[in-house]
Amino acid sequence: MSYEGFETLAIHAGQEADAETGAVVVPIYQTSTYRQDGVGGLRGGYEYSRTANPTRTALEECLAALEGGVRGLAFASGMAAEDTLLRTIARPGDHLIIPNDAYGGTFRLVSKVFERWGVSWDAVDLSNPEAVRTAIRPETVAIWVETPTNPLLNIADIAALADIAHAADALLVVDNTFASPYLQRPLSLGADVVVHSTTKYLGGHSDVVGGALVVADAELGERLAFHQNSMGAVAGPFDAWLTLRGIKTLGVRMDRHCANAERVVEALVGHPEVAEVLYPGLPDHPGHKVAVDQMRAFGGMVSFRMRGGEEAALRVCAKTKVFTLAESLGGVESLIEHPGKMTHASTAGSLLEVPSDLVRLSVGIETVDDLVNDLLQALEP
């Protein structure tokens, strides 16, 4: 039986009932190795769980279905996924283009690890196609996109950047963590690779760390699978199972995340202590039109800048009661953080340094009036 609806895929893709017992939930195959029926006689193709594990296979097939890709690969973390991808597509002497407001972990990986390996990079405003074209070099192998970006929530036109990348024989890589495949499907817009921190919205419950890659090209998928096995930073079976469990409710959770975020934005816009609200759902957001075209809704992430500067931003982070002061995002609970001193501390002193008056919210699925009231009391000077 075939099915195409997102919520149906989330619950069923790669997750057929167990053939032996009829269990409707994929088992946790907590094993390192598998009995073989004679030398080379593999049962179902499994020999060692670094290479493949049935629970991880189910997750990888589900991820590929949700993103509309030909192959999915699950990793121990989002950074492990990024590292494996870059070691597959880049060599010493190659060049990367990254956002000028990239996630701090991505910036650290590129600038502190791959630069030492001989890979050069430029940080570019990806909302400006002409700036991207200017930054392209003959040795450019990939344009790395976040949209919305972390933490400034800028928007990049995926289809336009795909055209630019492919004209230069480069790949377009899209970190789709903030949007999730429920809100945005980059491969359908021309991207070659989608990256996820499955820790975030896909897992959705702040109880698992993981990462994923989904690709549009089978040959690239084979190369990535080779490096996934060779380098070994794979998702364990229990982590894969937790992520699958989270994915089943992704659609309904994202609807609530988005609805709550819109109410939070309404409360923040025009507040006397707030200088600027950064949210692509606002009509005056510079990327709003593109976001309308390529996203189902605008997500559960909200950032804002305080009129009182860093001191005021830190005060708000310290005063919330329902919003928990913590790094990460995308869980059912609402989180608040100061990017400059927390998730993006690695960008301090660089071109990617974030404003010190910036506060980032991951809006959860709690009762929205509680969230709004919590922020309003925290904003009181």
PDB file of C-alpha atoms in Angstrom, residues 73-327:
ATOM      1  CA  LEU A  73      21.297   8.334   7.245  1.00  0.00           C
ATOM      2  CA  ALA A  74      21.117   8.676  11.029  1.00  0.00           C
ATOM      3  CA  PHE A  75      24.016   9.803  13.195  1.00  0.00           C
ATOM      4  CA  ALA A  76      24.944  10.159  16.843  1.00  0.00           C
ATOM      5  CA  SER A  77      24.490  13.951  16.698  1.00  0.00           C
ATOM      6  CA  GLY A  78      23.819  16.764  14.273  1.00  0.00           C
ATOM      7  CA  MET A  79      27.509  17.683  14.345  1.00  0.00           C
ATOM      8  CA  ALA A  80      28.463  14.083  13.512  1.00  0.00           C
ATOM      9  CA  ALA A  81      26.174  14.306  10.485  1.00  0.00           C
ATOM     10  CA  GLU A  82      27.759  17.603   9.411  1.00  0.00           C
ATOM     11  CA  ASP A  83      31.290  16.281   9.899  1.00  0.00           C
ATOM     12  CA  THR A  84      30.594  13.131   7.888  1.00  0.00           C
ATOM     13  CA  LEU A  85      29.034  15.150   5.077  1.00  0.00           C
ATOM     14  CA  LEU A  86      31.916  17.596   4.863  1.00  0.00           C
ATOM     15  CA  ARG A  87      34.529  14.837   4.927  1.00  0.00           C
ATOM     16  CA  THR A  88      32.659  13.187   2.070  1.00  0.00           C
ATOM     17  CA  ILE A  89      32.261  16.213  -0.217  1.00  0.00           C
ATOM     18  CA  ALA A  90      35.292  18.408   0.635  1.00  0.00           C
ATOM     19  CA  ARG A  91      39.034  17.916   0.329  1.00  0.00           C
ATOM     20  CA  PRO A  92      42.022  20.147   1.134  1.00  0.00           C
ATOM     21  CA  GLY A  93      41.975  23.069  -1.273  1.00  0.00           C
ATOM     22  CA  ASP A  94      38.193  23.128  -1.605  1.00  0.00           C
ATOM     23  CA  HIS A  95      35.979  26.052  -0.640  1.00  0.00           C
ATOM     24  CA  LEU A  96      32.663  26.375   1.207  1.00  0.00           C
ATOM     25  CA  ILE A  97      30.109  29.169   1.454  1.00  0.00           C
ATOM     26  CA  ILE A  98      28.297  29.365   4.792  1.00  0.00           C
ATOM     27  CA  PRO A  99      25.722  31.823   6.161  1.00  0.00           C
ATOM     28  CA  ASN A 100      27.041  34.984   7.781  1.00  0.00           C
ATOM     29  CA  ASP A 101      24.857  34.115  10.783  1.00  0.00           C
ATOM     30  CA  ALA A 102      25.440  30.353  10.863  1.00  0.00           C
ATOM     31  CA  TYR A 103      24.822  28.159  13.895  1.00  0.00           C
ATOM     32  CA  GLY A 104      27.794  28.412  16.246  1.00  0.00           C
ATOM     33  CA  GLY A 105      28.566  24.688  16.066  1.00  0.00           C
ATOM     34  CA  THR A 106      28.675  24.742  12.265  1.00  0.00           C
ATOM     35  CA  PHE A 107      30.915  27.818  12.325  1.00  0.00           C
ATOM     36  CA  ARG A 108      33.238  26.143  14.837  1.00  0.00           C
ATOM     37  CA  LEU A 109      33.442  22.957  12.744  1.00  0.00           C
ATOM     38  CA  VAL A 110      34.250  24.840   9.542  1.00  0.00           C
ATOM     39  CA  SER A 111      36.569  27.484  11.005  1.00  0.00           C
ATOM     40  CA  LYS A 112      38.404  25.443  13.653  1.00  0.00           C
ATOM     41  CA  VAL A 113      38.463  21.941  12.154  1.00  0.00           C
ATOM     42  CA  PHE A 114      38.116  22.038   8.382  1.00  0.00           C
ATOM     43  CA  GLU A 115      40.117  25.235   7.904  1.00  0.00           C
ATOM     44  CA  ARG A 116      43.096  23.481   9.569  1.00  0.00           C
ATOM     45  CA  TRP A 117      42.552  20.644   7.092  1.00  0.00           C
ATOM     46  CA  GLY A 118      42.963  23.069   4.190  1.00  0.00           C
ATOM     47  CA  VAL A 119      39.318  23.843   3.390  1.00  0.00           C
ATOM     48  CA  SER A 120      38.645  27.556   2.931  1.00  0.00           C
ATOM     49  CA  TRP A 121      35.316  29.262   3.504  1.00  0.00           C
ATOM     50  CA  ASP A 122      33.448  32.535   3.200  1.00  0.00           C
ATOM     51  CA  ALA A 123      30.537  33.710   5.350  1.00  0.00           C
ATOM     52  CA  VAL A 124      27.980  35.375   3.078  1.00  0.00           C
ATOM     53  CA  ASP A 125      24.552  36.959   3.384  1.00  0.00           C
ATOM     54  CA  LEU A 126      22.603  34.141   1.744  1.00  0.00           C
ATOM     55  CA  SER A 127      19.503  36.303   1.399  1.00  0.00           C
ATOM     56  CA  ASN A 128      21.458  38.233  -1.268  1.00  0.00           C
ATOM     57  CA  PRO A 129      21.881  36.013  -4.370  1.00  0.00           C
ATOM     58  CA  GLU A 130      24.336  38.440  -5.968  1.00  0.00           C
ATOM     59  CA  ALA A 131      26.591  38.261  -2.909  1.00  0.00           C
ATOM     60  CA  VAL A 132      26.534  34.477  -3.192  1.00  0.00           C
ATOM     61  CA  ARG A 133      27.420  34.566  -6.892  1.00  0.00           C
ATOM     62  CA  THR A 134      30.327  36.892  -6.135  1.00  0.00           C
ATOM     63  CA  ALA A 135      31.620  34.536  -3.428  1.00  0.00           C
ATOM     64  CA  ILE A 136      31.597  31.461  -5.691  1.00  0.00           C
ATOM     65  CA  ARG A 137      35.071  30.231  -6.676  1.00  0.00           C
ATOM     66  CA  PRO A 138      36.164  27.480  -9.076  1.00  0.00           C
ATOM     67  CA  GLU A 139      37.007  25.375  -6.016  1.00  0.00           C
ATOM     68  CA  THR A 140      33.628  25.916  -4.289  1.00  0.00           C
ATOM     69  CA  VAL A 141      32.080  22.517  -3.546  1.00  0.00           C
ATOM     70  CA  ALA A 142      29.024  23.521  -1.534  1.00  0.00           C
ATOM     71  CA  ILE A 143      26.762  26.349  -0.436  1.00  0.00           C
ATOM     72  CA  TRP A 144      25.659  25.618   3.122  1.00  0.00           C
ATOM     73  CA  VAL A 145      22.266  27.096   3.950  1.00  0.00           C
ATOM     74  CA  GLU A 146      20.260  27.542   7.113  1.00  0.00           C
ATOM     75  CA  THR A 147      16.737  28.841   6.649  1.00  0.00           C
ATOM     76  CA  PRO A 148      15.489  30.098   9.006  1.00  0.00           C
ATOM     77  CA  THR A 149      18.929  30.816  10.434  1.00  0.00           C
ATOM     78  CA  ASN A 150      19.993  30.276  14.019  1.00  0.00           C
ATOM     79  CA  PRO A 151      19.541  32.623  15.902  1.00  0.00           C
ATOM     80  CA  LEU A 152      18.679  35.641  13.712  1.00  0.00           C
ATOM     81  CA  LEU A 153      15.901  33.860  11.778  1.00  0.00           C
ATOM     82  CA  ASN A 154      16.945  35.131   8.377  1.00  0.00           C
ATOM     83  CA  ILE A 155      15.454  33.450   5.300  1.00  0.00           C
ATOM     84  CA  ALA A 156      17.249  32.209   2.199  1.00  0.00           C
ATOM     85  CA  ASP A 157      15.588  31.388  -1.122  1.00  0.00           C
ATOM     86  CA  ILE A 158      16.376  27.684  -1.507  1.00  0.00           C
ATOM     87  CA  ALA A 159      15.373  27.410  -5.165  1.00  0.00           C
ATOM     88  CA  ALA A 160      17.421  30.471  -6.169  1.00  0.00           C
ATOM     89  CA  LEU A 161      20.487  29.234  -4.283  1.00  0.00           C
ATOM     90  CA  ALA A 162      20.110  25.778  -5.832  1.00  0.00           C
ATOM     91  CA  ASP A 163      20.330  27.362  -9.285  1.00  0.00           C
ATOM     92  CA  ILE A 164      23.454  29.288  -8.282  1.00  0.00           C
ATOM     93  CA  ALA A 165      25.110  26.234  -6.741  1.00  0.00           C
ATOM     94  CA  HIS A 166      24.369  23.931  -9.651  1.00  0.00           C
ATOM     95  CA  ALA A 167      25.557  26.480 -12.207  1.00  0.00           C
ATOM     96  CA  ALA A 168      28.913  26.311 -10.403  1.00  0.00           C
ATOM     97  CA  ASP A 169      28.871  22.481 -10.150  1.00  0.00           C
ATOM     98  CA  ALA A 170      28.509  22.800  -6.389  1.00  0.00           C
ATOM     99  CA  LEU A 171      26.078  21.167  -3.982  1.00  0.00           C
ATOM    100  CA  LEU A 172      23.357  22.970  -2.078  1.00  0.00           C
ATOM    101  CA  VAL A 173      23.199  21.750   1.521  1.00  0.00           C
ATOM    102  CA  VAL A 174      20.257  22.911   3.637  1.00  0.00           C
ATOM    103  CA  ASP A 175      20.145  22.647   7.419  1.00  0.00           C
ATOM    104  CA  ASN A 176      16.407  22.122   7.888  1.00  0.00           C
ATOM    105  CA  THR A 177      16.493  21.783  11.679  1.00  0.00           C
ATOM    106  CA  PHE A 178      14.485  24.915  12.503  1.00  0.00           C
ATOM    107  CA  ALA A 179      11.721  24.248   9.976  1.00  0.00           C
ATOM    108  CA  SER A 180      11.562  20.435  10.081  1.00  0.00           C
ATOM    109  CA  PRO A 181      10.261  18.563   7.023  1.00  0.00           C
ATOM    110  CA  TYR A 182       6.723  19.339   8.147  1.00  0.00           C
ATOM    111  CA  LEU A 183       7.185  23.040   7.361  1.00  0.00           C
ATOM    112  CA  GLN A 184       9.748  22.883   4.557  1.00  0.00           C
ATOM    113  CA  ARG A 185      11.123  20.295   2.103  1.00  0.00           C
ATOM    114  CA  PRO A 186      14.372  21.626   0.609  1.00  0.00           C
ATOM    115  CA  LEU A 187      14.971  18.701  -1.760  1.00  0.00           C
ATOM    116  CA  SER A 188      11.762  19.540  -3.614  1.00  0.00           C
ATOM    117  CA  LEU A 189      13.150  23.053  -4.117  1.00  0.00           C
ATOM    118  CA  GLY A 190      16.423  21.855  -5.645  1.00  0.00           C
ATOM    119  CA  ALA A 191      18.660  21.183  -2.653  1.00  0.00           C
ATOM    120  CA  ASP A 192      21.023  18.198  -2.831  1.00  0.00           C
ATOM    121  CA  VAL A 193      21.381  17.383   0.863  1.00  0.00           C
ATOM    122  CA  VAL A 194      19.270  18.093   3.932  1.00  0.00           C
ATOM    123  CA  VAL A 195      20.901  18.185   7.372  1.00  0.00           C
ATOM    124  CA  HIS A 196      19.075  17.765  10.671  1.00  0.00           C
ATOM    125  CA  SER A 197      19.852  17.846  14.303  1.00  0.00           C
ATOM    126  CA  THR A 198      17.215  15.236  15.128  1.00  0.00           C
ATOM    127  CA  THR A 199      17.725  16.261  18.744  1.00  0.00           C
ATOM    128  CA  LYS A 200      15.404  19.163  18.052  1.00  0.00           C
ATOM    129  CA  TYR A 201      11.913  19.054  16.485  1.00  0.00           C
ATOM    130  CA  LEU A 202      12.171  15.546  15.042  1.00  0.00           C
ATOM    131  CA  GLY A 203      12.882  13.975  18.442  1.00  0.00           C
ATOM    132  CA  GLY A 204      10.813  16.683  20.033  1.00  0.00           C
ATOM    133  CA  HIS A 205      11.023  15.733  23.719  1.00  0.00           C
ATOM    134  CA  SER A 206      14.540  16.805  24.815  1.00  0.00           C
ATOM    135  CA  ASP A 207      15.438  13.217  25.642  1.00  0.00           C
ATOM    136  CA  VAL A 208      17.701  12.164  22.753  1.00  0.00           C
ATOM    137  CA  VAL A 209      20.686  13.518  20.789  1.00  0.00           C
ATOM    138  CA  GLY A 210      20.991  12.672  17.112  1.00  0.00           C
ATOM    139  CA  GLY A 211      21.577  13.898  13.591  1.00  0.00           C
ATOM    140  CA  ALA A 212      20.600  12.999  10.049  1.00  0.00           C
ATOM    141  CA  LEU A 213      21.371  13.495   6.382  1.00  0.00           C
ATOM    142  CA  VAL A 214      18.866  13.000   3.564  1.00  0.00           C
ATOM    143  CA  VAL A 215      20.013  13.120  -0.049  1.00  0.00           C
ATOM    144  CA  ALA A 216      18.422  13.455  -3.476  1.00  0.00           C
ATOM    145  CA  ASP A 217      21.094  11.437  -5.314  1.00  0.00           C
ATOM    146  CA  ALA A 218      21.634   7.711  -4.759  1.00  0.00           C
ATOM    147  CA  GLU A 219      25.344   7.799  -5.621  1.00  0.00           C
ATOM    148  CA  LEU A 220      25.991  10.514  -3.058  1.00  0.00           C
ATOM    149  CA  GLY A 221      23.972   8.453  -0.593  1.00  0.00           C
ATOM    150  CA  GLU A 222      26.304   5.486  -1.171  1.00  0.00           C
ATOM    151  CA  ARG A 223      29.377   7.644  -0.585  1.00  0.00           C
ATOM    152  CA  LEU A 224      27.886   9.021   2.622  1.00  0.00           C
ATOM    153  CA  ALA A 225      26.929   5.536   3.816  1.00  0.00           C
ATOM    154  CA  PHE A 226      30.526   4.401   3.255  1.00  0.00           C
ATOM    155  CA  HIS A 227      31.838   7.260   5.381  1.00  0.00           C
ATOM    156  CA  GLN A 228      29.098   6.765   7.977  1.00  0.00           C
ATOM    157  CA  ASN A 229      30.265   3.181   8.453  1.00  0.00           C
ATOM    158  CA  SER A 230      33.971   4.025   8.193  1.00  0.00           C
ATOM    159  CA  MET A 231      33.849   6.898  10.684  1.00  0.00           C
ATOM    160  CA  GLY A 232      31.294   5.253  12.956  1.00  0.00           C
ATOM    161  CA  ALA A 233      29.361   8.117  14.535  1.00  0.00           C
ATOM    162  CA  VAL A 234      26.043   6.313  14.101  1.00  0.00           C
ATOM    163  CA  ALA A 235      22.795   6.595  16.030  1.00  0.00           C
ATOM    164  CA  GLY A 236      22.369   3.833  18.591  1.00  0.00           C
ATOM    165  CA  PRO A 237      19.224   1.677  18.470  1.00  0.00           C
ATOM    166  CA  PHE A 238      17.563   3.249  21.507  1.00  0.00           C
ATOM    167  CA  ASP A 239      18.307   6.765  20.232  1.00  0.00           C
ATOM    168  CA  ALA A 240      16.879   5.792  16.830  1.00  0.00           C
ATOM    169  CA  TRP A 241      13.770   4.386  18.534  1.00  0.00           C
ATOM    170  CA  LEU A 242      13.242   7.554  20.601  1.00  0.00           C
ATOM    171  CA  THR A 243      13.582   9.700  17.484  1.00  0.00           C
ATOM    172  CA  LEU A 244      11.064   7.543  15.615  1.00  0.00           C
ATOM    173  CA  ARG A 245       8.653   7.892  18.523  1.00  0.00           C
ATOM    174  CA  GLY A 246       9.003  11.663  18.386  1.00  0.00           C
ATOM    175  CA  ILE A 247       8.505  11.816  14.631  1.00  0.00           C
ATOM    176  CA  LYS A 248       5.082  10.167  14.905  1.00  0.00           C
ATOM    177  CA  THR A 249       3.665  13.362  16.476  1.00  0.00           C
ATOM    178  CA  LEU A 250       5.772  15.875  14.534  1.00  0.00           C
ATOM    179  CA  GLY A 251       2.870  17.276  12.517  1.00  0.00           C
ATOM    180  CA  VAL A 252       0.554  17.972  15.437  1.00  0.00           C
ATOM    181  CA  ARG A 253       3.401  19.320  17.557  1.00  0.00           C
ATOM    182  CA  MET A 254       4.579  21.708  14.848  1.00  0.00           C
ATOM    183  CA  ASP A 255       1.060  23.061  14.417  1.00  0.00           C
ATOM    184  CA  ARG A 256       1.020  23.935  18.127  1.00  0.00           C
ATOM    185  CA  HIS A 257       4.587  25.281  18.139  1.00  0.00           C
ATOM    186  CA  CYS A 258       3.712  27.620  15.272  1.00  0.00           C
ATOM    187  CA  ALA A 259       0.404  28.775  16.759  1.00  0.00           C
ATOM    188  CA  ASN A 260       2.008  29.482  20.141  1.00  0.00           C
ATOM    189  CA  ALA A 261       4.919  31.317  18.526  1.00  0.00           C
ATOM    190  CA  GLU A 262       2.529  33.620  16.673  1.00  0.00           C
ATOM    191  CA  ARG A 263       0.833  34.563  19.943  1.00  0.00           C
ATOM    192  CA  VAL A 264       4.196  35.175  21.608  1.00  0.00           C
ATOM    193  CA  VAL A 265       5.246  37.406  18.715  1.00  0.00           C
ATOM    194  CA  GLU A 266       2.028  39.417  19.071  1.00  0.00           C
ATOM    195  CA  ALA A 267       2.900  40.043  22.719  1.00  0.00           C
ATOM    196  CA  LEU A 268       6.475  41.088  21.945  1.00  0.00           C
ATOM    197  CA  VAL A 269       5.822  43.394  18.982  1.00  0.00           C
ATOM    198  CA  GLY A 270       5.432  46.937  20.222  1.00  0.00           C
ATOM    199  CA  HIS A 271       6.430  46.117  23.808  1.00  0.00           C
ATOM    200  CA  PRO A 272       8.281  49.142  25.217  1.00  0.00           C
ATOM    201  CA  GLU A 273      11.260  47.045  26.388  1.00  0.00           C
ATOM    202  CA  VAL A 274      11.672  45.219  23.047  1.00  0.00           C
ATOM    203  CA  ALA A 275      13.615  46.949  20.294  1.00  0.00           C
ATOM    204  CA  GLU A 276      13.010  44.393  17.513  1.00  0.00           C
ATOM    205  CA  VAL A 277      11.271  41.062  17.021  1.00  0.00           C
ATOM    206  CA  LEU A 278      12.849  38.620  14.569  1.00  0.00           C
ATOM    207  CA  TYR A 279      10.266  36.224  13.137  1.00  0.00           C
ATOM    208  CA  PRO A 280       9.702  35.360   9.460  1.00  0.00           C
ATOM    209  CA  GLY A 281       5.932  35.400   9.948  1.00  0.00           C
ATOM    210  CA  LEU A 282       5.963  39.171  10.417  1.00  0.00           C
ATOM    211  CA  PRO A 283       5.004  41.014   7.205  1.00  0.00           C
ATOM    212  CA  ASP A 284       7.902  43.441   7.626  1.00  0.00           C
ATOM    213  CA  HIS A 285      10.484  40.667   7.981  1.00  0.00           C
ATOM    214  CA  PRO A 286      12.828  40.977   4.947  1.00  0.00           C
ATOM    215  CA  GLY A 287      12.441  37.276   4.172  1.00  0.00           C
ATOM    216  CA  HIS A 288       8.686  37.083   4.718  1.00  0.00           C
ATOM    217  CA  LYS A 289       7.695  36.678   1.064  1.00  0.00           C
ATOM    218  CA  VAL A 290      10.209  33.906   0.470  1.00  0.00           C
ATOM    219  CA  ALA A 291       9.120  32.189   3.674  1.00  0.00           C
ATOM    220  CA  VAL A 292       5.489  32.317   2.530  1.00  0.00           C
ATOM    221  CA  ASP A 293       6.493  30.656  -0.742  1.00  0.00           C
ATOM    222  CA  GLN A 294       8.649  27.846   0.648  1.00  0.00           C
ATOM    223  CA  MET A 295       7.279  27.155   4.146  1.00  0.00           C
ATOM    224  CA  ARG A 296       3.947  25.764   5.345  1.00  0.00           C
ATOM    225  CA  ALA A 297       4.120  28.009   8.449  1.00  0.00           C
ATOM    226  CA  PHE A 298       6.804  30.056  10.162  1.00  0.00           C
ATOM    227  CA  GLY A 299       8.008  27.811  12.960  1.00  0.00           C
ATOM    228  CA  GLY A 300       8.321  27.861  16.706  1.00  0.00           C
ATOM    229  CA  MET A 301      11.558  29.861  17.025  1.00  0.00           C
ATOM    230  CA  VAL A 302      11.429  33.551  17.951  1.00  0.00           C
ATOM    231  CA  SER A 303      14.279  35.958  18.649  1.00  0.00           C
ATOM    232  CA  PHE A 304      14.109  39.520  19.923  1.00  0.00           C
ATOM    233  CA  ARG A 305      16.455  42.338  20.859  1.00  0.00           C
ATOM    234  CA  MET A 306      16.175  44.352  24.046  1.00  0.00           C
ATOM    235  CA  ARG A 307      16.300  48.144  24.229  1.00  0.00           C
ATOM    236  CA  GLY A 308      18.346  47.905  27.409  1.00  0.00           C
ATOM    237  CA  GLY A 309      21.170  45.998  25.744  1.00  0.00           C
ATOM    238  CA  GLU A 310      22.944  42.935  27.099  1.00  0.00           C
ATOM    239  CA  GLU A 311      22.044  43.637  30.716  1.00  0.00           C
ATOM    240  CA  ALA A 312      18.330  43.695  29.892  1.00  0.00           C
ATOM    241  CA  ALA A 313      18.618  40.537  27.772  1.00  0.00           C
ATOM    242  CA  LEU A 314      20.294  38.658  30.609  1.00  0.00           C
ATOM    243  CA  ARG A 315      17.671  39.933  33.048  1.00  0.00           C
ATOM    244  CA  VAL A 316      14.831  38.547  30.935  1.00  0.00           C
ATOM    245  CA  CYS A 317      16.585  35.174  30.625  1.00  0.00           C
ATOM    246  CA  ALA A 318      16.925  35.022  34.408  1.00  0.00           C
ATOM    247  CA  LYS A 319      13.335  35.993  35.248  1.00  0.00           C
ATOM    248  CA  THR A 320      11.206  33.547  33.257  1.00  0.00           C
ATOM    249  CA  LYS A 321       9.452  30.745  35.147  1.00  0.00           C
ATOM    250  CA  VAL A 322       7.719  28.718  32.416  1.00  0.00           C
ATOM    251  CA  PHE A 323      10.426  29.284  29.817  1.00  0.00           C
ATOM    252  CA  THR A 324      13.437  27.255  30.997  1.00  0.00           C
ATOM    253  CA  LEU A 325      16.905  28.791  30.668  1.00  0.00           C
ATOM    254  CA  ALA A 326      18.675  26.166  28.566  1.00  0.00           C
ATOM    255  CA  GLU A 327      20.424  25.527  25.282  1.00  0.00           C
TER     256      GLU A 327
END
